[in-house]
Amino acid sequence: MKKDIYHVFFFSIFLLSCTSHHTTTPTRLPTNEVSYPNSTVIPSSAPSKIPPNQSGFIELIPGKSTPLPFIEIKSENVYCQNPYVVLSYTEAQGLSDEDIAIRLMERHLSYFYSLQAPDWCRVDGYKVTDVLPYDVKDNKSPQGDIMLSVRFSIRLIQVPCAWMSLPGTFDTENWLHSGHTLAIFLSEEGYTMQFAYP
């Protein structure tokens, strides 16, 4: 019950914070591959309590992480839309359910790595790190033809941003390590996905 309340709380915060503001040019990584240095991690909710310094930057882990620009949210915010992603049956031929989940999630995250994504949602890199079985006791919906939990990491470009409402941890390189349950559906086009919630 307590776990379900936390999921609903974080999802509500995510929906409220999914907006865009004035455009800034993001820093781009040469690849979407993530390195995992041995580093300190903190809960993703903690940076909301850290004030920006005088130059307008925030360190997610004070004294240890690379400073990120602090950009105030403006009133004319635009909602961060999730992209529609599909994996054709031809592309999925011979793939396991876990591989299909990875490909769909990578396509989802790749949109937020592109310049077409609003800067409020944009990331500086991403990596799907693990796929876990779905626990039917979690009773999430929608229920897809395939249900799997996916762990992923994304590198933030600014504070605040839409991703900070997700449960997870930050490291000193400004990577957020989080996860979500995917409901994967078979459609006429191929495999599609939605996020499943309690």
Short mmCIF file of C-alpha atoms in Angstrom, two decimals:
data_model
loop_
_atom_site.label_atom_id
_atom_site.label_comp_id
_atom_site.label_asym_id
_atom_site.label_seq_id
_atom_site.Cartn_x
_atom_site.Cartn_y
_atom_site.Cartn_z
CA MET A 1 0.00 0.00 0.00
CA LYS A 2 2.77 2.44 0.96
CA LYS A 3 4.64 1.56 -2.26
CA ASP A 4 1.51 2.27 -4.33
CA ILE A 5 1.08 5.68 -2.66
CA TYR A 6 4.68 6.58 -3.53
CA HIS A 7 4.14 5.56 -7.19
CA VAL A 8 0.98 7.66 -7.46
CA PHE A 9 2.73 10.60 -5.75
CA PHE A 10 5.75 10.52 -8.09
CA PHE A 11 3.56 10.08 -11.18
CA SER A 12 1.44 13.08 -10.13
CA ILE A 13 4.54 15.21 -9.68
CA PHE A 14 5.83 14.06 -13.08
CA LEU A 15 2.60 15.09 -14.82
CA LEU A 16 2.58 18.47 -13.09
CA SER A 17 6.20 19.14 -13.99
CA CYS A 18 6.11 17.95 -17.61
CA THR A 19 6.39 21.32 -19.27
CA SER A 20 8.79 23.24 -21.46
CA HIS A 21 10.17 26.76 -21.26
CA HIS A 22 12.45 28.96 -23.34
CA THR A 23 14.90 27.16 -25.62
CA THR A 24 18.49 26.48 -24.63
CA THR A 25 21.12 24.59 -26.59
CA PRO A 26 21.93 21.28 -24.88
CA THR A 27 25.34 19.77 -24.47
CA ARG A 28 25.49 16.58 -26.53
CA LEU A 29 27.36 13.39 -25.76
CA PRO A 30 29.10 11.69 -28.70
CA THR A 31 27.24 8.46 -27.90
CA ASN A 32 24.32 7.21 -25.86
CA GLU A 33 26.55 4.81 -23.94
CA VAL A 34 26.84 5.35 -20.21
CA SER A 35 29.89 4.73 -18.06
CA TYR A 36 29.23 3.88 -14.42
CA PRO A 37 31.99 5.24 -12.20
CA ASN A 38 31.99 4.25 -8.55
CA SER A 39 30.27 7.30 -7.21
CA THR A 40 27.97 8.60 -4.53
CA VAL A 41 24.24 8.41 -5.21
CA ILE A 42 21.45 10.48 -3.71
CA PRO A 43 17.64 10.19 -3.94
CA SER A 44 16.24 11.95 -7.02
CA SER A 45 13.94 14.04 -4.82
CA ALA A 46 16.84 15.72 -2.99
CA PRO A 47 17.92 18.35 -5.59
CA SER A 48 14.61 20.20 -5.32
CA LYS A 49 15.84 21.38 -1.90
CA ILE A 50 19.22 22.64 -3.19
CA PRO A 51 19.27 26.38 -4.01
CA PRO A 52 21.23 27.54 -7.09
CA ASN A 53 24.54 29.28 -6.46
CA GLN A 54 25.12 32.92 -7.46
CA SER A 55 26.14 31.97 -11.00
CA GLY A 56 22.85 30.15 -11.54
CA PHE A 57 24.09 26.56 -11.30
CA ILE A 58 23.21 23.61 -9.06
CA GLU A 59 25.34 20.65 -8.04
CA LEU A 60 23.09 17.61 -7.59
CA ILE A 61 25.64 16.24 -5.13
CA PRO A 62 27.09 19.38 -3.49
CA GLY A 63 30.86 19.58 -3.80
CA LYS A 64 31.07 16.44 -5.95
CA SER A 65 28.97 16.62 -9.12
CA THR A 66 29.34 18.74 -12.25
CA PRO A 67 27.13 21.87 -11.90
CA LEU A 68 23.98 22.00 -14.03
CA PRO A 69 22.31 25.24 -15.15
CA PHE A 70 19.31 26.28 -13.06
CA ILE A 71 16.56 27.51 -15.39
CA GLU A 72 13.38 28.94 -13.90
CA ILE A 73 10.09 27.53 -15.08
CA LYS A 74 7.97 30.05 -16.95
CA SER A 75 4.18 30.19 -17.01
CA GLU A 76 3.87 29.45 -20.74
CA ASN A 77 5.09 25.88 -20.30
CA VAL A 78 4.35 23.19 -22.87
CA TYR A 79 3.67 19.61 -21.83
CA CYS A 80 6.41 17.08 -22.54
CA GLN A 81 4.71 14.63 -24.89
CA ASN A 82 5.80 10.99 -24.88
CA PRO A 83 6.77 9.90 -28.41
CA TYR A 84 4.86 7.13 -30.17
CA VAL A 85 7.31 4.30 -30.74
CA VAL A 86 6.85 1.08 -32.68
CA LEU A 87 9.08 -1.92 -33.41
CA SER A 88 7.98 -3.68 -36.60
CA TYR A 89 7.52 -7.44 -36.63
CA THR A 90 10.34 -7.66 -39.17
CA GLU A 91 12.71 -5.81 -36.80
CA ALA A 92 11.55 -7.94 -33.86
CA GLN A 93 11.99 -11.28 -35.64
CA GLY A 94 14.09 -13.60 -33.49
CA LEU A 95 14.17 -11.21 -30.52
CA SER A 96 13.19 -12.25 -27.00
CA ASP A 97 10.53 -10.33 -25.08
CA GLU A 98 13.33 -8.71 -23.07
CA ASP A 99 15.11 -7.56 -26.26
CA ILE A 100 11.85 -6.13 -27.61
CA ALA A 101 11.39 -4.17 -24.37
CA ILE A 102 14.95 -2.83 -24.64
CA ARG A 103 14.49 -1.73 -28.27
CA LEU A 104 11.20 0.02 -27.51
CA MET A 105 12.60 1.82 -24.46
CA GLU A 106 15.72 2.87 -26.40
CA ARG A 107 13.50 4.36 -29.11
CA HIS A 108 11.47 6.15 -26.44
CA LEU A 109 14.58 7.62 -24.78
CA SER A 110 16.25 8.49 -28.10
CA TYR A 111 13.51 11.07 -28.73
CA PHE A 112 14.50 12.92 -25.54
CA TYR A 113 18.15 12.80 -26.66
CA SER A 114 17.26 14.60 -29.90
CA LEU A 115 17.05 18.35 -30.47
CA GLN A 116 13.34 18.08 -31.32
CA ALA A 117 12.53 17.33 -27.67
CA PRO A 118 11.70 20.35 -25.48
CA ASP A 119 14.70 21.33 -23.35
CA TRP A 120 12.61 20.74 -20.21
CA CYS A 121 12.56 17.04 -21.19
CA ARG A 122 15.83 16.71 -23.12
CA VAL A 123 18.65 14.46 -21.88
CA ASP A 124 22.38 14.36 -22.56
CA GLY A 125 22.60 10.58 -22.90
CA TYR A 126 20.71 7.40 -22.09
CA LYS A 127 21.15 3.67 -21.58
CA VAL A 128 18.77 0.80 -20.86
CA THR A 129 20.57 -1.15 -18.16
CA ASP A 130 18.32 -4.08 -17.24
CA VAL A 131 15.02 -5.84 -17.88
CA LEU A 132 13.23 -7.57 -15.01
CA PRO A 133 10.12 -9.75 -14.82
CA TYR A 134 6.85 -7.99 -14.02
CA ASP A 135 5.40 -8.83 -10.63
CA VAL A 136 1.67 -9.51 -11.18
CA LYS A 137 1.07 -8.55 -7.52
CA ASP A 138 1.87 -4.95 -8.52
CA ASN A 139 -1.48 -4.91 -10.40
CA LYS A 140 -0.49 -2.14 -12.82
CA SER A 141 -2.44 -0.96 -15.83
CA PRO A 142 -2.76 -1.00 -18.70
CA GLN A 143 -2.07 -4.71 -19.02
CA GLY A 144 -0.19 -5.41 -22.25
CA ASP A 145 0.47 -8.59 -24.20
CA ILE A 146 3.94 -8.45 -22.62
CA MET A 147 4.63 -6.89 -19.21
CA LEU A 148 8.24 -6.20 -18.15
CA SER A 149 10.07 -3.79 -15.86
CA VAL A 150 12.90 -1.82 -17.45
CA ARG A 151 15.79 -0.08 -15.67
CA PHE A 152 17.42 2.85 -17.44
CA SER A 153 19.80 5.76 -16.90
CA ILE A 154 19.58 9.26 -18.36
CA ARG A 155 21.99 12.19 -18.08
CA LEU A 156 20.36 15.49 -17.16
CA ILE A 157 21.17 18.84 -18.82
CA GLN A 158 19.44 21.29 -16.46
CA VAL A 159 17.62 21.74 -13.17
CA PRO A 160 14.71 21.54 -12.75
CA CYS A 161 13.47 19.15 -15.44
CA ALA A 162 10.66 16.66 -16.00
CA TRP A 163 12.85 13.66 -15.13
CA MET A 164 13.57 14.79 -11.56
CA SER A 165 10.15 13.62 -10.41
CA LEU A 166 11.00 9.97 -11.17
CA PRO A 167 12.06 7.73 -8.30
CA GLY A 168 15.72 6.84 -8.52
CA THR A 169 19.21 8.05 -7.67
CA PHE A 170 21.68 10.55 -9.12
CA ASP A 171 25.41 10.00 -9.41
CA THR A 172 28.26 12.52 -9.55
CA GLU A 173 28.11 12.67 -13.37
CA ASN A 174 24.45 13.84 -13.26
CA TRP A 175 23.04 10.50 -14.39
CA LEU A 176 19.61 9.62 -13.04
CA HIS A 177 19.20 5.85 -12.56
CA SER A 178 15.53 4.88 -12.59
CA GLY A 179 13.06 2.35 -13.99
CA HIS A 180 9.50 1.77 -15.15
CA THR A 181 7.05 -1.01 -16.00
CA LEU A 182 6.27 -1.36 -19.70
CA ALA A 183 3.00 -2.64 -21.14
CA ILE A 184 3.89 -3.89 -24.62
CA PHE A 185 1.13 -4.43 -27.17
CA LEU A 186 0.91 -6.27 -30.49
CA SER A 187 -0.64 -3.97 -33.11
CA GLU A 188 -1.02 -3.99 -36.89
CA GLU A 189 2.22 -1.98 -37.16
CA GLY A 190 4.22 -4.11 -34.75
CA TYR A 191 5.09 -3.85 -31.06
CA THR A 192 4.12 -0.65 -29.24
CA MET A 193 4.49 0.35 -25.59
CA GLN A 194 2.86 2.32 -22.81
CA PHE A 195 3.99 2.91 -19.25
CA ALA A 196 2.00 0.94 -16.68
CA TYR A 197 0.99 2.46 -13.36
CA PRO A 198 -0.64 1.16 -10.16
#
